[in-house]
Amino acid sequence: MLYKLENYFEVMRRDRQTKRRDKERMTQNYLKERYHLVLERIQEIQTEHTVSNPYRDYFREIGKFIENMAELYQQCESGKYQTLSLEQLRDWNRTCYGQLEKEAYQTSYANPTYAIQQLGQEFGQLLSFLTAELYSLVSYAVEQQLEEFVIHLELFVELYNVFEQDVVSYKKVRDVIYWFESDYCDVLLPKRMKEIYCPQNSFGLSIVTKSNLNDLRYLYFYGESIGYQEEALAKKCISYSKEALEQRGDAIVQQFITSHREEDEKVRKDIIAISYQIGMESLVYYVIQKLEQEGFIPLIYRHPIHSLYKFEDGQKGYDSFLVDEPYRNDHESDESIYFDKAFLERKTSIIRLALEEQKQWIERFAGEIQIDSID
């Protein structure tokens, strides 16, 4: 097993270093093979002693989190997750995000202050960054984004391999992170550009339009941190009459149309994004209906979940309340860990190409409706 995995990573590194991305190999079967191989390696970490403390404890704890996310991925893939009771979904949400809330965050490796106390200044900062990146696994699991899920597991194992060595340096650890972010820019950024401009196959839109919004379980299908605030907001929305929600939705859309009306417009701009707090879906549903009646195409996308996405684009997407606000503040500048001139040039060129690929949709993009209140 170990020999096979070492050969596997050797091939993966060689492919990345030479910038060869064989698209034909990126089949679902190939990704599943990588997934099972790397997950098996992560499971072995729990009983190994090849990494010294305090790093061993770190990799075991985060490895267990990854195993839980792998189970979440499998439950979503099989459809079992969508059949769970409300209390079971709450339990899953605590498994995903419990370490980011209130007192638990004080002793979480996602907290840079705690990570530095436990792991030292240099490695604490880097491994706290890694922890934050791995929280994106929750979203990748519910959306069934296998490639994104797999490459983050591989990043975890690559870093574990570094800490297995006799001599571990800040440069070695940072280099693994740097080349991961650089090499996979051309996977993550184009998908993000498609998500925020292309209205086809919108994950969030399907939740709003296809779920039973009277059943609070739908809140947990997003893969976001859900708590009493989101549930309370959803209950408040449900308490309003259909007529009241329709009137509010109509007012929101008409206000947007009035403020964005353009004369002599050569290209019909008919795509409108909607940003809102999770829990507002009963209102968002009628905003979507009204937009479609007016001939517009609604677009709903997730807030940024990866350090690569945290650039200023003037768009917010759907989000939960900031019950984990200290965590977000601590990691809002994570890109600085690997950012340099060469990375900037590569990222800029990839974004430029990705925007060109979405040109047909961008030309039709009319703007964004931000719903701040249901009243």
mmCIF file of N, CA, C and O in Angstrom, residues 171-239:
data_model
loop_
_atom_site.group_PDB
_atom_site.id
_atom_site.type_symbol
_atom_site.label_atom_id
_atom_site.label_comp_id
_atom_site.label_asym_id
_atom_site.label_seq_id
_atom_site.Cartn_x
_atom_site.Cartn_y
_atom_site.Cartn_z
ATOM 1 N N LYS A 171 10.237 26.257 4.688
ATOM 2 C CA LYS A 171 10.261 26.330 3.230
ATOM 3 C C LYS A 171 9.638 25.096 2.588
ATOM 4 O O LYS A 171 8.875 25.199 1.627
ATOM 5 N N LYS A 172 9.959 23.905 3.113
ATOM 6 C CA LYS A 172 9.398 22.673 2.543
ATOM 7 C C LYS A 172 7.871 22.674 2.632
ATOM 8 O O LYS A 172 7.175 22.321 1.682
ATOM 9 N N VAL A 173 7.370 23.045 3.802
ATOM 10 C CA VAL A 173 5.926 23.034 4.016
ATOM 11 C C VAL A 173 5.248 24.088 3.147
ATOM 12 O O VAL A 173 4.242 23.818 2.477
ATOM 13 N N ARG A 174 5.818 25.292 3.133
ATOM 14 C CA ARG A 174 5.226 26.348 2.321
ATOM 15 C C ARG A 174 5.289 26.003 0.842
ATOM 16 O O ARG A 174 4.356 26.314 0.074
ATOM 17 N N ASP A 175 6.369 25.364 0.397
ATOM 18 C CA ASP A 175 6.493 25.015 -1.014
ATOM 19 C C ASP A 175 5.388 24.065 -1.455
ATOM 20 O O ASP A 175 4.857 24.189 -2.568
ATOM 21 N N VAL A 176 5.040 23.094 -0.598
ATOM 22 C CA VAL A 176 3.940 22.186 -0.940
ATOM 23 C C VAL A 176 2.645 22.971 -1.114
ATOM 24 O O VAL A 176 1.898 22.764 -2.075
ATOM 25 N N ILE A 177 2.385 23.888 -0.191
ATOM 26 C CA ILE A 177 1.178 24.715 -0.276
ATOM 27 C C ILE A 177 1.226 25.604 -1.516
ATOM 28 O O ILE A 177 0.240 25.710 -2.268
ATOM 29 N N TYR A 178 2.367 26.220 -1.745
ATOM 30 C CA TYR A 178 2.503 27.141 -2.882
ATOM 31 C C TYR A 178 2.207 26.429 -4.199
ATOM 32 O O TYR A 178 1.428 26.920 -5.033
ATOM 33 N N TRP A 179 2.826 25.268 -4.404
ATOM 34 C CA TRP A 179 2.658 24.585 -5.682
ATOM 35 C C TRP A 179 1.277 23.963 -5.821
ATOM 36 O O TRP A 179 0.766 23.850 -6.936
ATOM 37 N N PHE A 180 0.666 23.602 -4.714
ATOM 38 C CA PHE A 180 -0.725 23.145 -4.779
ATOM 39 C C PHE A 180 -1.615 24.277 -5.289
ATOM 40 O O PHE A 180 -2.404 24.096 -6.224
ATOM 41 N N GLU A 181 -1.515 25.436 -4.651
ATOM 42 C CA GLU A 181 -2.362 26.569 -5.041
ATOM 43 C C GLU A 181 -2.063 27.011 -6.475
ATOM 44 O O GLU A 181 -2.978 27.323 -7.241
ATOM 45 N N SER A 182 -0.803 27.038 -6.842
ATOM 46 C CA SER A 182 -0.423 27.457 -8.185
ATOM 47 C C SER A 182 -0.874 26.452 -9.240
ATOM 48 O O SER A 182 -1.469 26.814 -10.250
ATOM 49 N N ASP A 183 -0.604 25.167 -8.978
ATOM 50 C CA ASP A 183 -0.928 24.143 -9.968
ATOM 51 C C ASP A 183 -2.428 23.980 -10.170
ATOM 52 O O ASP A 183 -2.878 23.694 -11.283
ATOM 53 N N TYR A 184 -3.187 24.149 -9.103
ATOM 54 C CA TYR A 184 -4.626 23.920 -9.211
ATOM 55 C C TYR A 184 -5.436 25.199 -9.402
ATOM 56 O O TYR A 184 -6.668 25.163 -9.355
ATOM 57 N N CYS A 185 -4.754 26.309 -9.635
ATOM 58 C CA CYS A 185 -5.457 27.537 -10.032
ATOM 59 C C CYS A 185 -6.340 27.285 -11.252
ATOM 60 O O CYS A 185 -7.448 27.807 -11.350
ATOM 61 N N ASP A 186 -5.799 26.488 -12.183
ATOM 62 C CA ASP A 186 -6.524 26.285 -13.435
ATOM 63 C C ASP A 186 -7.670 25.294 -13.299
ATOM 64 O O ASP A 186 -8.409 25.062 -14.256
ATOM 65 N N VAL A 187 -7.848 24.725 -12.110
ATOM 66 C CA VAL A 187 -9.020 23.902 -11.823
ATOM 67 C C VAL A 187 -10.041 24.715 -11.031
ATOM 68 O O VAL A 187 -11.221 24.780 -11.384
ATOM 69 N N LEU A 188 -9.576 25.361 -9.956
ATOM 70 C CA LEU A 188 -10.478 26.015 -9.014
ATOM 71 C C LEU A 188 -11.039 27.342 -9.523
ATOM 72 O O LEU A 188 -12.232 27.622 -9.365
ATOM 73 N N LEU A 189 -10.192 28.170 -10.117
ATOM 74 C CA LEU A 189 -10.662 29.495 -10.532
ATOM 75 C C LEU A 189 -11.650 29.458 -11.695
ATOM 76 O O LEU A 189 -12.672 30.154 -11.647
ATOM 77 N N PRO A 190 -11.410 28.674 -12.762
ATOM 78 C CA PRO A 190 -12.418 28.623 -13.825
ATOM 79 C C PRO A 190 -13.775 28.123 -13.338
ATOM 80 O O PRO A 190 -14.818 28.612 -13.783
ATOM 81 N N LYS A 191 -13.772 27.169 -12.408
ATOM 82 C CA LYS A 191 -15.041 26.682 -11.881
ATOM 83 C C LYS A 191 -15.744 27.762 -11.073
ATOM 84 O O LYS A 191 -16.976 27.869 -11.088
ATOM 85 N N ARG A 192 -14.961 28.572 -10.358
ATOM 86 C CA ARG A 192 -15.562 29.663 -9.597
ATOM 87 C C ARG A 192 -16.147 30.720 -10.535
ATOM 88 O O ARG A 192 -17.248 31.229 -10.318
ATOM 89 N N MET A 193 -15.429 31.049 -11.591
ATOM 90 C CA MET A 193 -15.942 32.030 -12.547
ATOM 91 C C MET A 193 -17.235 31.539 -13.188
ATOM 92 O O MET A 193 -18.181 32.310 -13.395
ATOM 93 N N LYS A 194 -17.285 30.249 -13.486
ATOM 94 C CA LYS A 194 -18.504 29.676 -14.054
ATOM 95 C C LYS A 194 -19.640 29.737 -13.054
ATOM 96 O O LYS A 194 -20.792 30.049 -13.406
ATOM 97 N N GLU A 195 -19.329 29.470 -11.796
ATOM 98 C CA GLU A 195 -20.351 29.469 -10.751
ATOM 99 C C GLU A 195 -21.002 30.831 -10.589
ATOM 100 O O GLU A 195 -22.216 30.930 -10.387
ATOM 101 N N ILE A 196 -20.210 31.912 -10.663
ATOM 102 C CA ILE A 196 -20.767 33.241 -10.373
ATOM 103 C C ILE A 196 -21.300 33.966 -11.600
ATOM 104 O O ILE A 196 -21.869 35.047 -11.466
ATOM 105 N N TYR A 197 -21.144 33.385 -12.791
ATOM 106 C CA TYR A 197 -21.674 34.043 -13.991
ATOM 107 C C TYR A 197 -22.611 33.171 -14.823
ATOM 108 O O TYR A 197 -23.484 33.688 -15.510
ATOM 109 N N CYS A 198 -22.439 31.859 -14.790
ATOM 110 C CA CYS A 198 -23.246 30.976 -15.617
ATOM 111 C C CYS A 198 -24.468 30.482 -14.833
ATOM 112 O O CYS A 198 -24.311 29.859 -13.789
ATOM 113 N N PRO A 199 -25.678 30.737 -15.320
ATOM 114 C CA PRO A 199 -26.878 30.360 -14.564
ATOM 115 C C PRO A 199 -27.265 28.892 -14.698
ATOM 116 O O PRO A 199 -28.212 28.449 -14.055
ATOM 117 N N GLN A 200 -26.544 28.137 -15.477
ATOM 118 C CA GLN A 200 -26.892 26.736 -15.679
ATOM 119 C C GLN A 200 -26.402 25.880 -14.506
ATOM 120 O O GLN A 200 -25.324 26.077 -13.980
ATOM 121 N N ASN A 201 -27.237 24.922 -14.123
ATOM 122 C CA ASN A 201 -26.875 23.950 -13.074
ATOM 123 C C ASN A 201 -26.485 24.620 -11.753
ATOM 124 O O ASN A 201 -25.476 24.281 -11.148
ATOM 125 N N SER A 202 -27.279 25.587 -11.314
ATOM 126 C CA SER A 202 -27.001 26.300 -10.074
ATOM 127 C C SER A 202 -27.420 25.452 -8.874
ATOM 128 O O SER A 202 -28.594 25.111 -8.715
ATOM 129 N N PHE A 203 -26.457 25.125 -8.017
ATOM 130 C CA PHE A 203 -26.729 24.298 -6.843
ATOM 131 C C PHE A 203 -27.696 24.999 -5.888
ATOM 132 O O PHE A 203 -28.675 24.411 -5.437
ATOM 133 N N GLY A 204 -27.425 26.274 -5.582
ATOM 134 C CA GLY A 204 -28.287 27.016 -4.667
ATOM 135 C C GLY A 204 -29.692 27.209 -5.208
ATOM 136 O O GLY A 204 -30.676 27.132 -4.468
ATOM 137 N N LEU A 205 -29.795 27.453 -6.511
ATOM 138 C CA LEU A 205 -31.105 27.657 -7.137
ATOM 139 C C LEU A 205 -31.966 26.402 -7.009
ATOM 140 O O LEU A 205 -33.171 26.481 -6.751
ATOM 141 N N SER A 206 -31.335 25.246 -7.150
ATOM 142 C CA SER A 206 -32.092 23.996 -7.045
ATOM 143 C C SER A 206 -32.622 23.790 -5.635
ATOM 144 O O SER A 206 -33.707 23.232 -5.457
ATOM 145 N N ILE A 207 -31.871 24.239 -4.632
ATOM 146 C CA ILE A 207 -32.347 24.113 -3.251
ATOM 147 C C ILE A 207 -33.593 24.968 -3.046
ATOM 148 O O ILE A 207 -34.598 24.522 -2.483
ATOM 149 N N VAL A 208 -33.545 26.206 -3.519
ATOM 150 C CA VAL A 208 -34.663 27.128 -3.311
ATOM 151 C C VAL A 208 -35.904 26.694 -4.079
ATOM 152 O O VAL A 208 -37.031 26.770 -3.570
ATOM 153 N N THR A 209 -35.736 26.238 -5.294
ATOM 154 C CA THR A 209 -36.889 25.954 -6.155
ATOM 155 C C THR A 209 -37.422 24.532 -6.047
ATOM 156 O O THR A 209 -38.572 24.271 -6.405
ATOM 157 N N LYS A 210 -36.602 23.592 -5.538
ATOM 158 C CA LYS A 210 -37.022 22.194 -5.527
ATOM 159 C C LYS A 210 -37.254 21.629 -4.133
ATOM 160 O O LYS A 210 -37.743 20.502 -3.998
ATOM 161 N N SER A 211 -36.899 22.381 -3.107
ATOM 162 C CA SER A 211 -37.058 21.876 -1.736
ATOM 163 C C SER A 211 -38.429 22.232 -1.183
ATOM 164 O O SER A 211 -39.087 23.175 -1.635
ATOM 165 N N ASN A 212 -38.856 21.493 -0.182
ATOM 166 C CA ASN A 212 -40.028 21.853 0.599
ATOM 167 C C ASN A 212 -39.577 22.869 1.641
ATOM 168 O O ASN A 212 -38.962 22.512 2.646
ATOM 169 N N LEU A 213 -39.859 24.133 1.412
ATOM 170 C CA LEU A 213 -39.339 25.194 2.267
ATOM 171 C C LEU A 213 -40.060 25.281 3.612
ATOM 172 O O LEU A 213 -39.653 26.062 4.479
ATOM 173 N N ASN A 214 -41.108 24.486 3.779
ATOM 174 C CA ASN A 214 -41.756 24.396 5.085
ATOM 175 C C ASN A 214 -41.059 23.371 5.979
ATOM 176 O O ASN A 214 -41.376 23.255 7.157
ATOM 177 N N ASP A 215 -40.142 22.635 5.404
ATOM 178 C CA ASP A 215 -39.377 21.617 6.118
ATOM 179 C C ASP A 215 -37.965 22.156 6.334
ATOM 180 O O ASP A 215 -37.183 22.276 5.389
ATOM 181 N N LEU A 216 -37.624 22.478 7.572
ATOM 182 C CA LEU A 216 -36.358 23.141 7.862
ATOM 183 C C LEU A 216 -35.129 22.314 7.498
ATOM 184 O O LEU A 216 -34.017 22.841 7.487
ATOM 185 N N ARG A 217 -35.313 21.077 7.170
ATOM 186 C CA ARG A 217 -34.172 20.238 6.799
ATOM 187 C C ARG A 217 -33.431 20.800 5.581
ATOM 188 O O ARG A 217 -32.228 20.591 5.438
ATOM 189 N N TYR A 218 -34.147 21.525 4.720
ATOM 190 C CA TYR A 218 -33.513 22.049 3.508
ATOM 191 C C TYR A 218 -32.333 22.956 3.828
ATOM 192 O O TYR A 218 -31.381 23.079 3.036
ATOM 193 N N LEU A 219 -32.361 23.621 4.993
ATOM 194 C CA LEU A 219 -31.280 24.542 5.363
ATOM 195 C C LEU A 219 -29.932 23.828 5.376
ATOM 196 O O LEU A 219 -28.892 24.425 5.049
ATOM 197 N N TYR A 220 -29.948 22.560 5.740
ATOM 198 C CA TYR A 220 -28.703 21.806 5.912
ATOM 199 C C TYR A 220 -28.205 21.194 4.603
ATOM 200 O O TYR A 220 -27.121 20.627 4.578
ATOM 201 N N PHE A 221 -28.981 21.340 3.539
ATOM 202 C CA PHE A 221 -28.549 20.811 2.252
ATOM 203 C C PHE A 221 -27.502 21.702 1.586
ATOM 204 O O PHE A 221 -26.829 21.277 0.650
ATOM 205 N N TYR A 222 -27.352 22.941 2.060
ATOM 206 C CA TYR A 222 -26.356 23.863 1.501
ATOM 207 C C TYR A 222 -24.923 23.430 1.810
ATOM 208 O O TYR A 222 -23.999 23.747 1.078
ATOM 209 N N GLY A 223 -24.735 22.781 2.968
ATOM 210 C CA GLY A 223 -23.368 22.502 3.403
ATOM 211 C C GLY A 223 -22.725 23.702 4.064
ATOM 212 O O GLY A 223 -21.496 23.825 4.076
ATOM 213 N N GLU A 224 -23.529 24.584 4.629
ATOM 214 C CA GLU A 224 -23.032 25.767 5.323
ATOM 215 C C GLU A 224 -23.252 25.610 6.828
ATOM 216 O O GLU A 224 -23.969 24.719 7.283
ATOM 217 N N SER A 225 -22.630 26.502 7.606
ATOM 218 C CA SER A 225 -22.804 26.505 9.056
ATOM 219 C C SER A 225 -24.210 27.010 9.387
ATOM 220 O O SER A 225 -24.543 28.165 9.125
ATOM 221 N N ILE A 226 -25.029 26.137 9.942
ATOM 222 C CA ILE A 226 -26.426 26.471 10.236
ATOM 223 C C ILE A 226 -26.647 26.410 11.744
ATOM 224 O O ILE A 226 -26.208 25.476 12.417
ATOM 225 N N GLY A 227 -27.336 27.424 12.259
ATOM 226 C CA GLY A 227 -27.623 27.475 13.696
ATOM 227 C C GLY A 227 -29.013 28.007 13.953
ATOM 228 O O GLY A 227 -29.872 28.038 13.061
ATOM 229 N N TYR A 228 -29.229 28.467 15.172
ATOM 230 C CA TYR A 228 -30.567 28.924 15.558
ATOM 231 C C TYR A 228 -30.998 30.143 14.756
ATOM 232 O O TYR A 228 -32.197 30.342 14.501
ATOM 233 N N GLN A 229 -30.050 30.985 14.326
ATOM 234 C CA GLN A 229 -30.420 32.187 13.581
ATOM 235 C C GLN A 229 -31.011 31.850 12.218
ATOM 236 O O GLN A 229 -32.006 32.440 11.795
ATOM 237 N N GLU A 230 -30.383 30.906 11.528
ATOM 238 C CA GLU A 230 -30.899 30.496 10.221
ATOM 239 C C GLU A 230 -32.265 29.828 10.361
ATOM 240 O O GLU A 230 -33.182 30.088 9.568
ATOM 241 N N GLU A 231 -32.398 28.960 11.377
ATOM 242 C CA GLU A 231 -33.682 28.298 11.582
ATOM 243 C C GLU A 231 -34.762 29.304 11.972
ATOM 244 O O GLU A 231 -35.904 29.216 11.501
ATOM 245 N N ALA A 232 -34.411 30.270 12.824
ATOM 246 C CA ALA A 232 -35.385 31.281 13.250
ATOM 247 C C ALA A 232 -35.830 32.140 12.071
ATOM 248 O O ALA A 232 -37.014 32.473 11.934
ATOM 249 N N LEU A 233 -34.883 32.500 11.209
ATOM 250 C CA LEU A 233 -35.208 33.311 10.042
ATOM 251 C C LEU A 233 -36.118 32.539 9.092
ATOM 252 O O LEU A 233 -37.080 33.092 8.541
ATOM 253 N N ALA A 234 -35.822 31.259 8.893
ATOM 254 C CA ALA A 234 -36.655 30.433 8.020
ATOM 255 C C ALA A 234 -38.075 30.314 8.578
ATOM 256 O O ALA A 234 -39.065 30.401 7.831
ATOM 257 N N LYS A 235 -38.190 30.128 9.888
ATOM 258 C CA LYS A 235 -39.509 30.029 10.509
ATOM 259 C C LYS A 235 -40.284 31.337 10.354
ATOM 260 O O LYS A 235 -41.502 31.325 10.127
ATOM 261 N N LYS A 236 -39.577 32.443 10.485
ATOM 262 C CA LYS A 236 -40.237 33.743 10.323
ATOM 263 C C LYS A 236 -40.743 33.903 8.897
ATOM 264 O O LYS A 236 -41.866 34.388 8.674
ATOM 265 N N CYS A 237 -39.917 33.498 7.929
ATOM 266 C CA CYS A 237 -40.331 33.575 6.518
ATOM 267 C C CYS A 237 -41.575 32.735 6.278
ATOM 268 O O CYS A 237 -42.506 33.164 5.594
ATOM 269 N N ILE A 238 -41.583 31.528 6.839
ATOM 270 C CA ILE A 238 -42.707 30.612 6.643
ATOM 271 C C ILE A 238 -43.994 31.191 7.236
ATOM 272 O O ILE A 238 -45.095 30.946 6.724
ATOM 273 N N SER A 239 -43.855 31.987 8.289
ATOM 274 C CA SER A 239 -45.027 32.535 8.975
ATOM 275 C C SER A 239 -45.765 33.584 8.142
ATOM 276 O O SER A 239 -46.936 33.872 8.405
#
